[in-house]
Coordinates of C-alpha atoms in Angstrom, one line a residue:
Chain A
M710 CA -1.0 -11.3 9.4
A711 CA -2.8 -9.7 6.0
R712 CA -3.7 -12.3 3.4
P713 CA -0.8 -12.4 0.7
R714 CA -2.1 -10.7 -2.3
K715 CA -2.9 -13.1 -4.9
I716 CA -2.6 -10.8 -8.0
N717 CA 0.1 -8.2 -7.9
D718 CA -0.6 -4.6 -8.9
D719 CA 1.4 -4.9 -12.0
T720 CA -0.7 -7.9 -13.3
L721 CA -3.8 -5.9 -12.3
L722 CA -2.8 -2.9 -14.2
E723 CA -1.9 -4.8 -17.3
S724 CA -5.3 -6.2 -17.2
L725 CA -6.9 -2.6 -16.7
R726 CA -4.8 -1.4 -19.7
E727 CA -5.9 -4.1 -21.9
T728 CA -9.5 -3.8 -20.9
F729 CA -9.2 0.3 -21.5
L730 CA -7.7 0.2 -24.7
E731 CA -10.0 -2.8 -25.9
V732 CA -13.2 -1.6 -24.7
G733 CA -12.5 2.1 -24.5
P734 CA -12.8 4.6 -21.3
A735 CA -16.2 4.5 -20.8
V736 CA -16.0 0.4 -19.5
T737 CA -17.7 0.0 -16.1
T738 CA -15.3 -0.8 -13.3
R739 CA -17.8 -3.9 -13.0
E740 CA -16.4 -5.0 -16.0
L741 CA -12.8 -4.1 -15.2
A742 CA -13.1 -5.8 -12.2
E743 CA -14.8 -9.2 -14.2
R744 CA -11.8 -9.2 -16.7
A745 CA -9.3 -8.9 -14.1
G746 CA -10.6 -11.6 -12.1
V747 CA -10.9 -9.4 -8.7
S748 CA -13.7 -7.7 -7.1
E749 CA -14.6 -3.9 -8.0
G750 CA -13.8 -3.3 -4.2
T751 CA -10.2 -4.5 -4.8
L752 CA -9.9 -2.5 -7.7
F753 CA -11.0 0.7 -5.9
K754 CA -8.8 0.1 -2.7
R755 CA -5.7 -0.7 -4.6
F756 CA -5.9 2.2 -7.3
G757 CA -8.7 4.5 -6.2
D758 CA -11.3 5.9 -8.8
K759 CA -11.7 5.0 -12.7
R760 CA -9.7 8.0 -13.5
K761 CA -6.7 7.0 -11.4
M762 CA -7.2 3.4 -12.8
F763 CA -6.8 4.6 -16.3
V764 CA -4.0 7.3 -15.3
Q765 CA -2.1 4.3 -13.5
A766 CA -2.9 1.5 -15.9
L767 CA -1.9 4.0 -19.2
R768 CA 1.1 4.9 -17.3
L769 CA 0.3 8.5 -17.6
P770 CA 2.1 11.0 -15.3
D771 CA -0.4 12.1 -12.6
F772 CA 1.5 15.3 -11.7
H773 CA -2.0 17.2 -11.3
E774 CA -1.5 15.5 -7.9
E775 CA 2.2 15.8 -6.9
Q776 CA 3.2 18.7 -4.5
W777 CA 4.9 21.1 -7.1
Y778 CA 2.1 21.3 -9.3
R779 CA -0.7 21.8 -6.6
S780 CA 1.4 24.5 -5.2
L781 CA 2.4 26.2 -8.5
A782 CA 0.6 29.0 -8.5
N783 CA 2.1 30.2 -5.1
R784 CA 6.0 30.7 -5.1
E785 CA 7.7 30.8 -1.9
K786 CA 9.2 34.1 -1.9
T787 CA 13.0 32.9 -0.8
V788 CA 13.3 31.4 -4.3
P789 CA 13.8 33.9 -7.1
L790 CA 11.3 34.0 -9.7
R791 CA 14.0 33.0 -12.4
D792 CA 14.7 30.2 -10.5
Y793 CA 11.4 29.2 -9.9
L794 CA 10.0 29.4 -13.6
I795 CA 13.0 27.3 -14.6
D796 CA 12.5 24.7 -12.2
V797 CA 8.6 24.3 -12.7
G798 CA 9.3 25.0 -16.3
L799 CA 11.4 21.8 -16.4
R800 CA 8.9 19.7 -14.3
L801 CA 6.2 20.3 -17.1
H802 CA 8.7 19.6 -19.6
G803 CA 9.3 16.3 -18.1
A804 CA 6.1 15.2 -17.4
L805 CA 4.8 16.3 -20.9
S806 CA 7.4 14.1 -22.6
I807 CA 5.9 11.3 -20.9
S808 CA 2.4 11.8 -21.2
V809 CA 2.2 13.5 -24.9
P810 CA 3.1 10.3 -26.8
I811 CA 0.9 8.2 -24.4
I812 CA -1.9 10.5 -25.2
Q813 CA -1.3 10.4 -28.9
T814 CA -1.2 6.4 -28.7
V815 CA -4.5 6.5 -27.0
F816 CA -6.4 8.9 -29.1
S817 CA -5.0 7.3 -32.2
N818 CA -6.6 3.9 -30.7
Q819 CA -9.7 3.2 -33.1
F820 CA -11.7 1.4 -30.2
I821 CA -11.5 4.7 -28.3
N822 CA -14.5 7.4 -28.4
P823 CA -12.5 10.3 -27.9
Q824 CA -15.0 12.0 -26.3
D825 CA -14.8 9.4 -23.6
I826 CA -11.3 9.8 -22.9
R827 CA -12.2 13.4 -22.4
T828 CA -14.9 13.0 -19.8
L829 CA -12.5 10.4 -17.9
L830 CA -9.6 12.9 -17.9
R831 CA -11.5 16.0 -17.3
R832 CA -10.7 17.4 -13.7
N833 CA -13.1 20.1 -11.9
K834 CA -14.8 20.6 -15.2
E835 CA -11.4 21.5 -16.8
T836 CA -9.6 19.3 -19.4
P837 CA -6.0 19.0 -18.9
P838 CA -4.5 21.4 -21.5
L839 CA -6.6 24.3 -20.1
Q840 CA -5.8 23.4 -16.6
I841 CA -2.3 23.6 -17.0
L842 CA -2.8 26.9 -18.7
D843 CA -5.0 28.3 -16.1
T844 CA -2.4 27.2 -13.2
F845 CA 0.4 29.1 -14.8
A846 CA -2.0 32.0 -15.6
A847 CA -2.6 31.9 -11.9
L848 CA 0.9 31.9 -10.8
F849 CA 1.5 35.0 -13.2
E850 CA -1.3 36.8 -11.4
N851 CA -0.2 36.2 -8.3
E852 CA 3.2 37.4 -8.9
M853 CA 1.4 40.9 -10.6
A854 CA -0.6 41.2 -7.4
A855 CA 2.2 40.8 -5.3
G856 CA 3.9 43.7 -7.4
E857 CA 6.9 41.3 -8.5
I858 CA 5.9 41.7 -12.2
R859 CA 4.5 44.3 -14.8
T860 CA 0.5 44.1 -15.2
S861 CA -0.2 42.4 -18.4
R862 CA -2.8 39.5 -19.5
P863 CA -1.7 36.5 -17.2
L864 CA -3.5 33.9 -19.6
D865 CA -1.0 35.1 -22.5
L866 CA 1.9 34.9 -20.5
A867 CA 1.0 31.2 -19.7
R868 CA 0.2 30.7 -23.3
F869 CA 3.8 31.8 -24.3
F870 CA 5.5 29.9 -21.6
V871 CA 3.5 26.9 -21.8
G872 CA 3.7 26.9 -25.5
A873 CA 7.4 27.2 -25.9
I874 CA 8.0 24.1 -23.4
H875 CA 4.9 22.3 -25.4
S876 CA 6.7 23.2 -28.8
D877 CA 10.0 21.6 -27.6
V878 CA 8.6 18.7 -26.2
H879 CA 7.1 17.9 -29.3
L880 CA 10.3 18.6 -31.3
R881 CA 12.3 16.2 -29.1
L882 CA 9.6 13.7 -29.8
Y883 CA 9.5 13.5 -33.5
F884 CA 13.0 15.0 -34.6
P885 CA 15.1 14.3 -31.1
Q886 CA 18.5 14.4 -33.1
D887 CA 17.8 17.8 -34.3
A888 CA 17.3 19.6 -31.1
T889 CA 21.1 21.3 -30.5
F890 CA 20.2 22.3 -27.2
T891 CA 19.0 20.7 -24.1
P892 CA 15.6 21.5 -22.3
E893 CA 17.5 23.2 -19.6
E894 CA 19.3 25.9 -21.9
M895 CA 15.8 26.4 -23.7
L896 CA 14.2 27.2 -20.6
E897 CA 17.1 29.5 -19.3
E898 CA 16.9 31.4 -22.8
V899 CA 13.0 32.0 -22.6
V900 CA 12.8 32.8 -18.8
E901 CA 15.3 35.2 -19.3
T902 CA 13.7 36.9 -22.2
L903 CA 10.4 36.6 -20.8
L904 CA 11.5 38.4 -17.5
G905 CA 13.1 41.0 -19.7
F906 CA 9.7 41.9 -20.8
I907 CA 7.6 41.6 -17.6
A908 CA 10.2 42.9 -15.0
L909 CA 9.3 46.0 -13.0
P910 CA 11.1 49.4 -14.2
K911 CA 14.3 49.4 -11.9
E912 CA 13.4 52.3 -9.5
P913 CA 15.6 55.7 -10.4
T914 CA 18.4 55.6 -7.8
Chain B
M58 CA -3.4 16.1 -78.7
A59 CA -2.0 14.7 -75.7
R60 CA -2.7 11.1 -75.1
P61 CA -5.3 10.8 -72.3
R62 CA -3.9 9.9 -68.8
K63 CA -5.0 6.2 -68.0
I64 CA -4.3 6.7 -64.1
N65 CA -5.6 9.6 -62.7
D66 CA -3.8 11.6 -60.1
D67 CA -6.0 10.6 -57.1
T68 CA -5.4 6.9 -57.9
L69 CA -1.8 7.2 -58.5
L70 CA -1.6 9.3 -54.9
E71 CA -3.6 6.5 -53.3
S72 CA -1.4 3.9 -54.4
L73 CA 1.9 5.9 -53.3
R74 CA 0.1 6.8 -49.9
E75 CA -0.2 2.7 -49.4
T76 CA 3.0 1.9 -50.5
F77 CA 4.7 4.7 -48.1
L78 CA 2.4 3.7 -45.2
E79 CA 3.2 -0.3 -46.0
V80 CA 7.0 -0.1 -47.0
G81 CA 8.0 3.3 -45.2
P82 CA 9.3 6.4 -46.4
A83 CA 12.6 5.0 -47.2
V84 CA 11.1 3.2 -50.2
T85 CA 12.6 3.5 -53.5
T86 CA 10.8 5.7 -56.1
R87 CA 11.2 2.5 -58.4
E88 CA 9.0 0.2 -56.0
L89 CA 6.6 3.1 -55.9
A90 CA 6.5 3.2 -59.5
E91 CA 6.1 -0.4 -59.9
R92 CA 3.5 -1.0 -57.4
A93 CA 1.7 2.0 -58.9
G94 CA 1.8 0.5 -62.3
V95 CA 3.3 3.4 -64.0
S96 CA 7.0 4.6 -64.8
E97 CA 9.3 6.2 -62.5
G98 CA 9.1 9.2 -65.2
T99 CA 5.6 9.5 -64.8
L100 CA 5.6 9.7 -60.9
F101 CA 8.3 12.6 -61.4
K102 CA 6.2 14.4 -64.0
R103 CA 3.1 14.3 -62.3
F104 CA 4.4 15.1 -58.4
G105 CA 8.0 16.0 -58.6
D106 CA 10.6 14.5 -56.2
K107 CA 10.1 11.8 -53.6
R108 CA 9.5 14.5 -50.7
K109 CA 6.9 16.0 -52.8
M110 CA 5.5 12.6 -53.4
F111 CA 5.1 11.9 -49.7
V112 CA 3.5 15.3 -48.8
Q113 CA 1.0 15.1 -51.5
A114 CA 0.1 11.3 -51.0
L115 CA -0.1 11.9 -47.3
R116 CA -2.3 15.1 -48.0
L117 CA 0.1 17.1 -45.7
P118 CA -0.1 21.0 -46.6
D119 CA 2.7 22.0 -48.1
F120 CA 3.2 25.4 -46.6
H121 CA 6.8 25.8 -46.9
E122 CA 6.2 26.3 -50.8
E123 CA 3.4 28.7 -50.3
Q124 CA 3.9 32.5 -50.8
W125 CA 3.0 33.8 -47.3
Y126 CA 5.3 31.5 -45.7
R127 CA 8.3 32.0 -48.1
S128 CA 8.0 35.6 -48.0
L129 CA 7.2 35.6 -43.9
A130 CA 10.1 37.2 -43.0
N131 CA 10.0 40.3 -45.0
R132 CA 6.6 42.2 -43.9
E133 CA 5.6 44.9 -46.5
K134 CA 5.8 48.2 -44.4
T135 CA 2.2 49.1 -45.8
V136 CA 0.5 46.4 -43.6
P137 CA 0.9 47.1 -39.6
L138 CA 2.9 44.9 -37.8
R139 CA -0.1 44.0 -35.8
D140 CA -2.4 42.9 -38.5
Y141 CA 0.5 40.9 -40.3
L142 CA 1.2 39.1 -37.0
I143 CA -2.5 38.0 -36.6
D144 CA -2.4 37.0 -40.1
V145 CA 0.5 34.6 -40.7
G146 CA -0.4 33.4 -37.0
L147 CA -3.7 32.1 -38.3
R148 CA -2.2 30.7 -41.6
L149 CA 0.1 28.8 -39.2
H150 CA -2.5 27.7 -36.9
G151 CA -4.6 26.5 -40.1
A152 CA -1.6 24.3 -41.7
L153 CA -0.7 22.8 -38.6
S154 CA -4.4 21.9 -37.8
I155 CA -4.1 19.9 -41.0
S156 CA -0.4 18.4 -40.4
V157 CA -0.3 17.7 -36.8
P158 CA -3.1 14.8 -36.7
I159 CA -1.6 13.3 -40.2
I160 CA 2.2 13.6 -38.7
Q161 CA 0.8 11.8 -35.4
T162 CA -0.7 9.1 -37.5
V163 CA 2.6 8.6 -39.8
F164 CA 4.8 8.5 -36.7
S165 CA 2.4 6.0 -35.1
N166 CA 2.6 3.6 -38.2
Q167 CA 4.9 0.6 -36.8
F168 CA 6.0 0.0 -40.4
I169 CA 7.8 3.5 -40.6
N170 CA 11.2 4.0 -39.1
P171 CA 11.1 7.4 -37.5
Q172 CA 14.5 8.1 -38.7
D173 CA 13.6 7.9 -42.3
I174 CA 10.4 10.3 -42.3
R175 CA 12.8 12.5 -40.7
T176 CA 15.1 12.2 -43.3
L177 CA 12.4 12.6 -46.2
L178 CA 11.1 15.6 -44.8
R179 CA 14.1 17.8 -44.0
R180 CA 14.6 20.6 -46.1
N181 CA 17.7 22.8 -46.6
K182 CA 19.0 20.5 -43.8
E183 CA 16.4 21.7 -41.2
T184 CA 13.5 19.8 -39.5
P185 CA 10.2 21.3 -40.2
P186 CA 9.7 22.4 -36.3
L187 CA 12.8 24.1 -36.4
Q188 CA 12.3 25.6 -39.8
I189 CA 9.0 27.4 -38.6
L190 CA 10.8 28.7 -35.6
D191 CA 13.8 30.1 -37.7
T192 CA 11.5 31.8 -39.7
F193 CA 9.6 33.5 -37.4
A194 CA 12.8 34.4 -35.5
A195 CA 14.0 35.8 -39.0
L196 CA 10.9 38.0 -39.1
F197 CA 11.5 39.4 -35.5
E198 CA 15.1 40.1 -36.1
N199 CA 14.2 42.0 -39.6
E200 CA 11.5 44.0 -37.4
M201 CA 14.4 44.8 -35.0
A202 CA 17.0 45.7 -37.4
A203 CA 14.2 48.3 -39.0
G204 CA 13.8 49.7 -35.7
E205 CA 10.2 48.6 -35.2
I206 CA 10.6 46.7 -32.3
R207 CA 12.6 46.6 -29.0
T208 CA 15.8 44.6 -29.2
S209 CA 15.3 41.1 -27.5
R210 CA 16.2 37.6 -28.5
P211 CA 14.5 36.8 -31.7
L212 CA 14.4 33.0 -31.2
D213 CA 12.4 33.4 -28.1
L214 CA 10.0 35.8 -29.4
A215 CA 9.7 32.8 -32.1
R216 CA 9.0 30.4 -29.3
F217 CA 6.5 32.2 -27.7
F218 CA 4.6 32.9 -30.8
V219 CA 4.7 29.7 -32.5
G220 CA 4.4 27.7 -29.0
A221 CA 1.2 29.3 -28.1
I222 CA -0.6 28.8 -31.8
H223 CA 1.1 25.2 -31.3
S224 CA -0.6 24.5 -28.1
D225 CA -4.0 26.1 -29.2
V226 CA -3.7 23.7 -32.1
H227 CA -3.4 20.6 -29.8
L228 CA -6.0 22.2 -27.6
R229 CA -8.5 22.1 -30.1
L230 CA -7.3 18.6 -31.8
Y231 CA -8.0 16.7 -28.4
F232 CA -10.4 18.7 -26.6
P233 CA -12.4 20.6 -29.3
Q234 CA -15.6 21.3 -27.3
D235 CA -13.5 22.9 -24.5
A236 CA -12.2 25.8 -26.4
T237 CA -14.3 28.6 -25.3
F238 CA -12.3 31.0 -27.8
T239 CA -11.8 31.0 -31.4
P240 CA -8.1 31.0 -33.0
E241 CA -8.8 34.3 -34.2
E242 CA -9.6 35.6 -30.5
M243 CA -6.6 33.7 -29.0
L244 CA -4.4 35.3 -31.8
E245 CA -5.7 38.8 -31.4
E246 CA -4.9 38.4 -27.6
V247 CA -1.3 37.2 -27.6
V248 CA -0.5 39.4 -30.7
E249 CA -1.7 42.4 -28.4
T250 CA 0.3 41.2 -25.3
L251 CA 3.4 40.3 -27.3
L252 CA 3.5 43.9 -28.8
G253 CA 3.2 45.5 -25.4
F254 CA 6.3 44.0 -24.5
I255 CA 8.1 44.6 -27.6
A256 CA 6.8 47.9 -29.0
L257 CA 9.4 50.8 -28.9
P258 CA 8.9 53.1 -25.9
K259 CA 7.0 56.3 -27.0
E260 CA 9.4 59.2 -27.7
P261 CA 8.5 62.2 -25.3
T262 CA 6.3 64.8 -27.0

């Protein structure tokens, strides 16, 4: 029988959170472990690498690891493009609604060197906002290659689509009572308009 | 000869700023005046109403009062639409680059009731982000009415255009070293792509 855990994950994450916010994201895993009263090995085994410790301690949604995001650029052709865009748009809206206020709090913390959090959050050399843009651009590029939509600049389509979602998240964050429409309604409208622009011309019958 | 001002504007604004951040935006102009050591009349005469005191004390760009923004929806037809969109897009980018970090600081201030700042910043019953969207939507609607662009949903065009700018501002705010393109380059690209979508079909010659 496994030895019962003396310190549960929530208590450890609370300690990690305090240390990250007090010392900053450049803190060593050794210091994180010392302050939490456990070994470095325990931290690695329970939470993974330092980026993952940070993401879990700050309760950031780690959507980059989720299946819908990892497979975002490759739509299953059984799902209509319209439905797919609304679905992934709503998932991104939900993830940003959680992460944007946390990121703002972290960056406004005077003990945190912005460069350290950038270094910690970078994945495959890309910072999260550019990574999101590139992932949506890859989706649009694949749709163009498959002949599903008109040829245009995929990155700009991503800027329009992600930008509309990002702005809507901010609107609801600061002025929740003034959004007279739901995120679903917003997404249905922008997807319809975007598809109106990028849909292939109907072939003459 | 006018009596010399005993307290200069900068000193007064610094006092207003402290009071707004300590007491919150619901503070009365009477208390603002008392803490600044001047009369309410002096504050009104020098800075205007309470909204204007707040905007100036927090150094928020009051672009809603500027000519380019007030006349945004009505393009002079001597300026090509492409150049006009890049110009107003860059102006919005510049204004948001200043206001977004200030707004984040204000909203993360624990003494400030978010509802109070919403009430203070609302103009003509509209909160700033919706006001910006509606202003750009009015521009696109006017262009449609004048037969300059294809008919589509003006609000969605505004969501795409303002959203792309808003996201770019946030990218540069948090990850300044990772933006490998300038705001000008970004705007030239998105305007070209957007015009590709909304330009009228060429008439057969």
